[in-house]
Amino acid sequence: MRKPLIAGNWKMYKTPRESLSFLDAFLPLVVRHNRDELALFPPMTSLGYVLDACARSNVSVGAQNMHWLNEGPYTGQTSPTMLSSIGCSHVLLGHSELRLYFGETDERVNLKLKAAIKHNFSPIVCVGESEADRNAGKTEQTLRSQICTALRGVSAEEADRLVVAYEPVWAIGTGSTANPHVAAEAHGLIRHELGRCCNQALAGKTRILYGGSVKPENISALMQQEEIDGVLVGGASLDPQSFSKIVHYT
Ligand code: PGA
């Protein structure tokens, strides 16, 4: 009932030329693949090129971040209207690297989520505990507060297209993926929280992706978990062969 979503987050990698050569190799490898939804999140300078190249394909394209206002004196920021004007359909919000290095807060994620809904984007809200949180037994508390603050003032109807990505900070870019059972447990917790903050219908239909060192070698075990509705892939989405192996998991 929840169609899996396989998303690639390119972070600060690839020039426009490199992005297009990735697509030359990747799009033929996934043509007609419709078991899962596919999405790519290139860096801002590649976004327009990737949107054009993916226009008639089965791959959706989104931005890695956005401001919540439509315009203003905010150097370096990109607004929802700017993104929708170039045909962007998805947006990542609250990625842990933004939280860690650029002071992203749950309150801002909430403002951005509301703006994304207003502009009809499909938002992917990233949550996840740090290693210190996990070791201190605070995983549940952290995930609960990230979800509830992000969804403050958002109704279940408005959150219709919401996707949540569970990305434990200790698993991102480290090569050590969460054990699929540990990930599934966290997904269960997030789903429970969605039910408490919005309602059960939303909790039942919202896709929760796992992210953190997803590779061709571990995708199958992750996707076997009923609670895992797809993946958000960083490093392994940069290479067309490895990302296509992830897409074709069995
Ligand atoms: P990774 O990144 O797959 O390189 O661990 C995942 C992410 O940050 O979205």
GROMACS .gro file of C-alpha atoms and ligand atoms in nm:
model
  259
    1MET     CA    1   0.000   0.000   0.000
    2ARG     CA    2   0.298   0.233   0.057
    3LYS     CA    3   0.490   0.248  -0.270
    4PRO     CA    4   0.862   0.244  -0.188
    5LEU     CA    5   1.066   0.555  -0.266
    6ILE     CA    6   1.434   0.526  -0.356
    7ALA     CA    7   1.598   0.868  -0.335
    8GLY     CA    8   1.954   0.982  -0.407
    9ASN     CA    9   2.098   1.277  -0.218
   10TRP     CA   10   2.403   1.406  -0.401
   11LYS     CA   11   2.495   1.656  -0.130
   12MET     CA   12   2.777   1.892  -0.250
   13TYR     CA   13   2.894   1.664  -0.531
   14LYS     CA   14   2.882   1.688  -0.912
   15THR     CA   15   2.908   1.980  -1.151
   16PRO     CA   16   2.630   2.014  -1.412
   17ARG     CA   17   2.846   1.822  -1.661
   18GLU     CA   18   2.906   1.540  -1.412
   19SER     CA   19   2.535   1.535  -1.325
   20LEU     CA   20   2.439   1.494  -1.691
   21SER     CA   21   2.692   1.221  -1.752
   22PHE     CA   22   2.551   1.036  -1.448
   23LEU     CA   23   2.203   1.059  -1.604
   24ASP     CA   24   2.328   0.939  -1.945
   25ALA     CA   25   2.434   0.617  -1.775
   26PHE     CA   26   2.164   0.591  -1.508
   27LEU     CA   27   1.835   0.666  -1.686
   28PRO     CA   28   1.866   0.373  -1.933
   29LEU     CA   29   1.936   0.140  -1.638
   30VAL     CA   30   1.608   0.227  -1.466
   31VAL     CA   31   1.385   0.296  -1.765
   32ARG     CA   32   1.032   0.157  -1.709
   33HIS     CA   33   1.113   0.073  -1.346
   34ASN     CA   34   0.787   0.142  -1.169
   35ARG     CA   35   0.789  -0.091  -0.869
   36ASP     CA   36   0.942   0.197  -0.669
   37GLU     CA   37   0.928   0.573  -0.699
   38LEU     CA   38   1.266   0.725  -0.784
   39ALA     CA   39   1.398   1.070  -0.695
   40LEU     CA   40   1.726   1.259  -0.716
   41PHE     CA   41   1.839   1.558  -0.512
   42PRO     CA   42   2.127   1.726  -0.699
   43PRO     CA   43   2.311   2.037  -0.578
   44MET     CA   44   2.152   2.371  -0.667
   45THR     CA   45   2.379   2.445  -0.966
   46SER     CA   46   2.278   2.114  -1.131
   47LEU     CA   47   1.911   2.130  -1.046
   48GLY     CA   48   1.786   2.293  -1.369
   49TYR     CA   49   1.994   2.061  -1.587
   50VAL     CA   50   1.880   1.750  -1.401
   51LEU     CA   51   1.516   1.864  -1.416
   52ASP     CA   52   1.541   1.903  -1.794
   53ALA     CA   53   1.716   1.570  -1.843
   54CYS     CA   54   1.463   1.386  -1.623
   55ALA     CA   55   1.155   1.564  -1.761
   56ARG     CA   56   1.013   1.268  -1.951
   57SER     CA   57   1.155   0.999  -1.724
   58ASN     CA   58   1.038   0.807  -1.419
   59VAL     CA   59   1.277   1.004  -1.195
   60SER     CA   60   1.152   1.296  -0.986
   61VAL     CA   61   1.386   1.577  -0.894
   62GLY     CA   62   1.408   1.786  -0.580
   63ALA     CA   63   1.615   2.041  -0.392
   64GLN     CA   64   1.828   1.960  -0.088
   65ASN     CA   65   1.695   2.253   0.112
   66MET     CA   66   1.489   2.570   0.080
   67HIS     CA   67   1.396   2.885   0.269
   68TRP     CA   68   1.036   2.919   0.389
   69LEU     CA   69   0.982   3.272   0.250
   70ASN     CA   70   0.917   3.359  -0.114
   71GLU     CA   71   1.177   3.634  -0.132
   72GLY     CA   72   1.382   3.863   0.085
   73PRO     CA   73   1.730   3.976   0.185
   74TYR     CA   74   1.859   3.624   0.261
   75THR     CA   75   2.192   3.578   0.085
   76GLY     CA   76   2.258   3.226  -0.033
   77GLN     CA   77   1.902   3.102   0.012
   78THR     CA   78   1.652   2.962  -0.239
   79SER     CA   79   1.279   3.017  -0.206
   80PRO     CA   80   0.982   2.785  -0.265
   81THR     CA   81   0.862   2.999  -0.557
   82MET     CA   82   1.206   2.984  -0.718
   83LEU     CA   83   1.211   2.606  -0.691
   84SER     CA   84   0.859   2.557  -0.819
   85SER     CA   85   0.923   2.799  -1.109
   86ILE     CA   86   1.183   2.557  -1.248
   87GLY     CA   87   0.958   2.255  -1.203
   88CYS     CA   88   1.101   2.109  -0.886
   89SER     CA   89   0.854   1.868  -0.721
   90HIS     CA   90   1.037   1.745  -0.409
   91VAL     CA   91   1.236   1.903  -0.130
   92LEU     CA   92   1.456   1.759   0.146
   93LEU     CA   93   1.415   1.930   0.480
   94GLY     CA   94   1.614   1.910   0.803
   95HIS     CA   95   1.898   1.694   0.678
   96SER     CA   96   2.134   1.617   0.966
   97GLU     CA   97   2.429   1.784   0.789
   98LEU     CA   98   2.230   2.108   0.788
   99ARG     CA   99   2.145   2.055   1.154
  100LEU     CA  100   2.507   1.976   1.242
  101TYR     CA  101   2.702   2.231   1.037
  102PHE     CA  102   2.454   2.509   0.958
  103GLY     CA  103   2.241   2.541   1.269
  104GLU     CA  104   1.919   2.398   1.125
  105THR     CA  105   1.653   2.368   1.397
  106ASP     CA  106   1.325   2.179   1.435
  107GLU     CA  107   1.146   2.515   1.444
  108ARG     CA  108   1.284   2.610   1.103
  109VAL     CA  109   1.204   2.266   0.966
  110ASN     CA  110   0.848   2.333   1.076
  111LEU     CA  111   0.837   2.667   0.888
  112LYS     CA  112   0.991   2.502   0.581
  113LEU     CA  113   0.748   2.211   0.593
  114LYS     CA  114   0.452   2.451   0.603
  115ALA     CA  115   0.596   2.643   0.306
  116ALA     CA  116   0.657   2.317   0.116
  117ILE     CA  117   0.295   2.212   0.170
  118LYS     CA  118   0.166   2.551   0.060
  119HIS     CA  119   0.367   2.525  -0.263
  120ASN     CA  120   0.264   2.164  -0.331
  121PHE     CA  121   0.605   2.007  -0.293
  122SER     CA  122   0.651   1.651  -0.177
  123PRO     CA  123   0.858   1.714   0.136
  124ILE     CA  124   1.102   1.463   0.284
  125VAL     CA  125   1.165   1.554   0.646
  126CYS     CA  126   1.486   1.404   0.783
  127VAL     CA  127   1.513   1.303   1.148
  128GLY     CA  128   1.761   1.094   1.341
  129GLU     CA  129   1.945   1.065   1.669
  130SER     CA  130   2.316   1.126   1.722
  131GLU     CA  131   2.547   0.861   1.861
  132ALA     CA  132   2.551   1.044   2.195
  133ASP     CA  133   2.167   1.044   2.204
  134ARG     CA  134   2.158   0.672   2.133
  135ASN     CA  135   2.423   0.586   2.391
  136ALA     CA  136   2.240   0.795   2.650
  137GLY     CA  137   1.913   0.612   2.578
  138LYS     CA  138   1.761   0.928   2.426
  139THR     CA  139   1.673   0.796   2.079
  140GLU     CA  140   1.301   0.791   2.145
  141GLN     CA  141   1.296   1.136   2.302
  142THR     CA  142   1.498   1.288   2.015
  143LEU     CA  143   1.286   1.136   1.738
  144ARG     CA  144   0.964   1.227   1.918
  145SER     CA  145   1.061   1.592   1.955
  146GLN     CA  146   1.194   1.621   1.598
  147ILE     CA  147   0.870   1.479   1.454
  148CYS     CA  148   0.632   1.671   1.677
  149THR     CA  149   0.803   2.006   1.629
  150ALA     CA  150   0.832   1.958   1.251
  151LEU     CA  151   0.458   1.885   1.233
  152ARG     CA  152   0.338   2.156   1.471
  153GLY     CA  153   0.031   2.326   1.323
  154VAL     CA  154   0.020   2.087   1.024
  155SER     CA  155  -0.302   1.888   0.974
  156ALA     CA  156  -0.317   1.530   0.851
  157GLU     CA  157  -0.474   1.652   0.523
  158GLU     CA  158  -0.189   1.899   0.473
  159ALA     CA  159   0.070   1.630   0.549
  160ASP     CA  160  -0.079   1.408   0.280
  161ARG     CA  161   0.241   1.394   0.072
  162LEU     CA  162   0.484   1.396   0.363
  163VAL     CA  163   0.770   1.147   0.359
  164VAL     CA  164   0.993   1.103   0.664
  165ALA     CA  165   1.354   0.988   0.636
  166TYR     CA  166   1.502   0.821   0.943
  167GLU     CA  167   1.875   0.885   0.923
  168PRO     CA  168   2.065   0.800   1.241
  169VAL     CA  169   2.352   1.050   1.245
  170TRP     CA  170   2.601   0.779   1.343
  171ALA     CA  171   2.524   0.586   1.023
  172ILE     CA  172   2.555   0.870   0.772
  173GLY     CA  173   2.866   0.851   0.558
  174THR     CA  174   3.032   0.617   0.808
  175GLY     CA  175   2.991   0.289   0.625
  176SER     CA  176   2.812   0.139   0.925
  177THR     CA  177   2.445   0.096   0.845
  178ALA     CA  178   2.192   0.053   1.122
  179ASN     CA  179   2.098  -0.310   1.174
  180PRO     CA  180   1.769  -0.351   0.980
  181HIS     CA  181   1.586  -0.450   1.299
  182VAL     CA  182   1.716  -0.144   1.485
  183ALA     CA  183   1.608   0.075   1.191
  184ALA     CA  184   1.264  -0.090   1.178
  185GLU     CA  185   1.220  -0.028   1.549
  186ALA     CA  186   1.294   0.343   1.503
  187HIS     CA  187   1.053   0.353   1.207
  188GLY     CA  188   0.782   0.202   1.429
  189LEU     CA  189   0.846   0.472   1.684
  190ILE     CA  190   0.826   0.747   1.421
  191ARG     CA  191   0.501   0.600   1.286
  192HIS     CA  192   0.358   0.592   1.636
  193GLU     CA  193   0.456   0.955   1.682
  194LEU     CA  194   0.294   1.054   1.349
  195GLY     CA  195  -0.025   0.896   1.481
  196ARG     CA  196  -0.003   1.091   1.804
  197CYS     CA  197   0.083   1.426   1.640
  198CYS     CA  198  -0.160   1.397   1.345
  199ASN     CA  199  -0.373   1.087   1.318
  200GLN     CA  200  -0.364   0.712   1.258
  201ALA     CA  201  -0.464   0.739   0.893
  202LEU     CA  202  -0.164   0.961   0.824
  203ALA     CA  203   0.065   0.735   1.029
  204GLY     CA  204  -0.051   0.435   0.827
  205LYS     CA  205   0.010   0.586   0.487
  206THR     CA  206   0.324   0.798   0.541
  207ARG     CA  207   0.635   0.650   0.387
  208ILE     CA  208   0.931   0.631   0.621
  209LEU     CA  209   1.266   0.594   0.445
  210TYR     CA  210   1.588   0.470   0.599
  211GLY     CA  211   1.911   0.659   0.530
  212GLY     CA  212   2.270   0.608   0.642
  213SER     CA  213   2.532   0.410   0.447
  214VAL     CA  214   2.279   0.232   0.224
  215LYS     CA  215   2.469   0.027  -0.037
  216PRO     CA  216   2.393  -0.242  -0.296
  217GLU     CA  217   2.512  -0.496  -0.034
  218ASN     CA  218   2.265  -0.401   0.238
  219ILE     CA  219   1.957  -0.274   0.050
  220SER     CA  220   1.778  -0.612   0.037
  221ALA     CA  221   1.797  -0.673   0.411
  222LEU     CA  222   1.668  -0.321   0.476
  223MET     CA  223   1.381  -0.347   0.228
  224GLN     CA  224   1.272  -0.680   0.378
  225GLN     CA  225   1.158  -0.490   0.685
  226GLU     CA  226   0.790  -0.411   0.654
  227GLU     CA  227   0.841  -0.079   0.833
  228ILE     CA  228   1.100   0.044   0.581
  229ASP     CA  229   0.929   0.212   0.285
  230GLY     CA  230   1.237   0.305   0.087
  231VAL     CA  231   1.578   0.462   0.129
  232LEU     CA  232   1.760   0.794   0.110
  233VAL     CA  233   2.104   0.722  -0.032
  234GLY     CA  234   2.405   0.955  -0.017
  235GLY     CA  235   2.746   0.819  -0.122
  236ALA     CA  236   2.617   0.516  -0.313
  237SER     CA  237   2.385   0.734  -0.525
  238LEU     CA  238   2.680   0.914  -0.687
  239ASP     CA  239   2.767   0.623  -0.913
  240PRO     CA  240   2.507   0.519  -1.173
  241GLN     CA  241   2.590   0.148  -1.146
  242SER     CA  242   2.572   0.132  -0.770
  243PHE     CA  243   2.256   0.344  -0.750
  244SER     CA  244   2.088   0.130  -1.015
  245LYS     CA  245   2.178  -0.185  -0.817
  246ILE     CA  246   2.006  -0.029  -0.518
  247VAL     CA  247   1.698   0.053  -0.730
  248HIS     CA  248   1.680  -0.307  -0.851
  249TYR     CA  249   1.699  -0.464  -0.502
  250THR     CA  250   1.536  -0.805  -0.467
  251PGA     P1  251   2.517   0.818   0.308
  251PGA     O1  252   2.427   0.951   0.328
  251PGA     O2  253   2.435   0.719   0.228
  251PGA     O3  254   2.640   0.863   0.237
  251PGA     O4  255   2.545   0.764   0.446
  251PGA     C1  256   2.290   0.944   0.349
  251PGA     C2  257   2.233   1.084   0.364
  251PGA     O5  258   2.298   1.168   0.427
  251PGA     O6  259   2.122   1.115   0.313
   0.00000   0.00000   0.00000
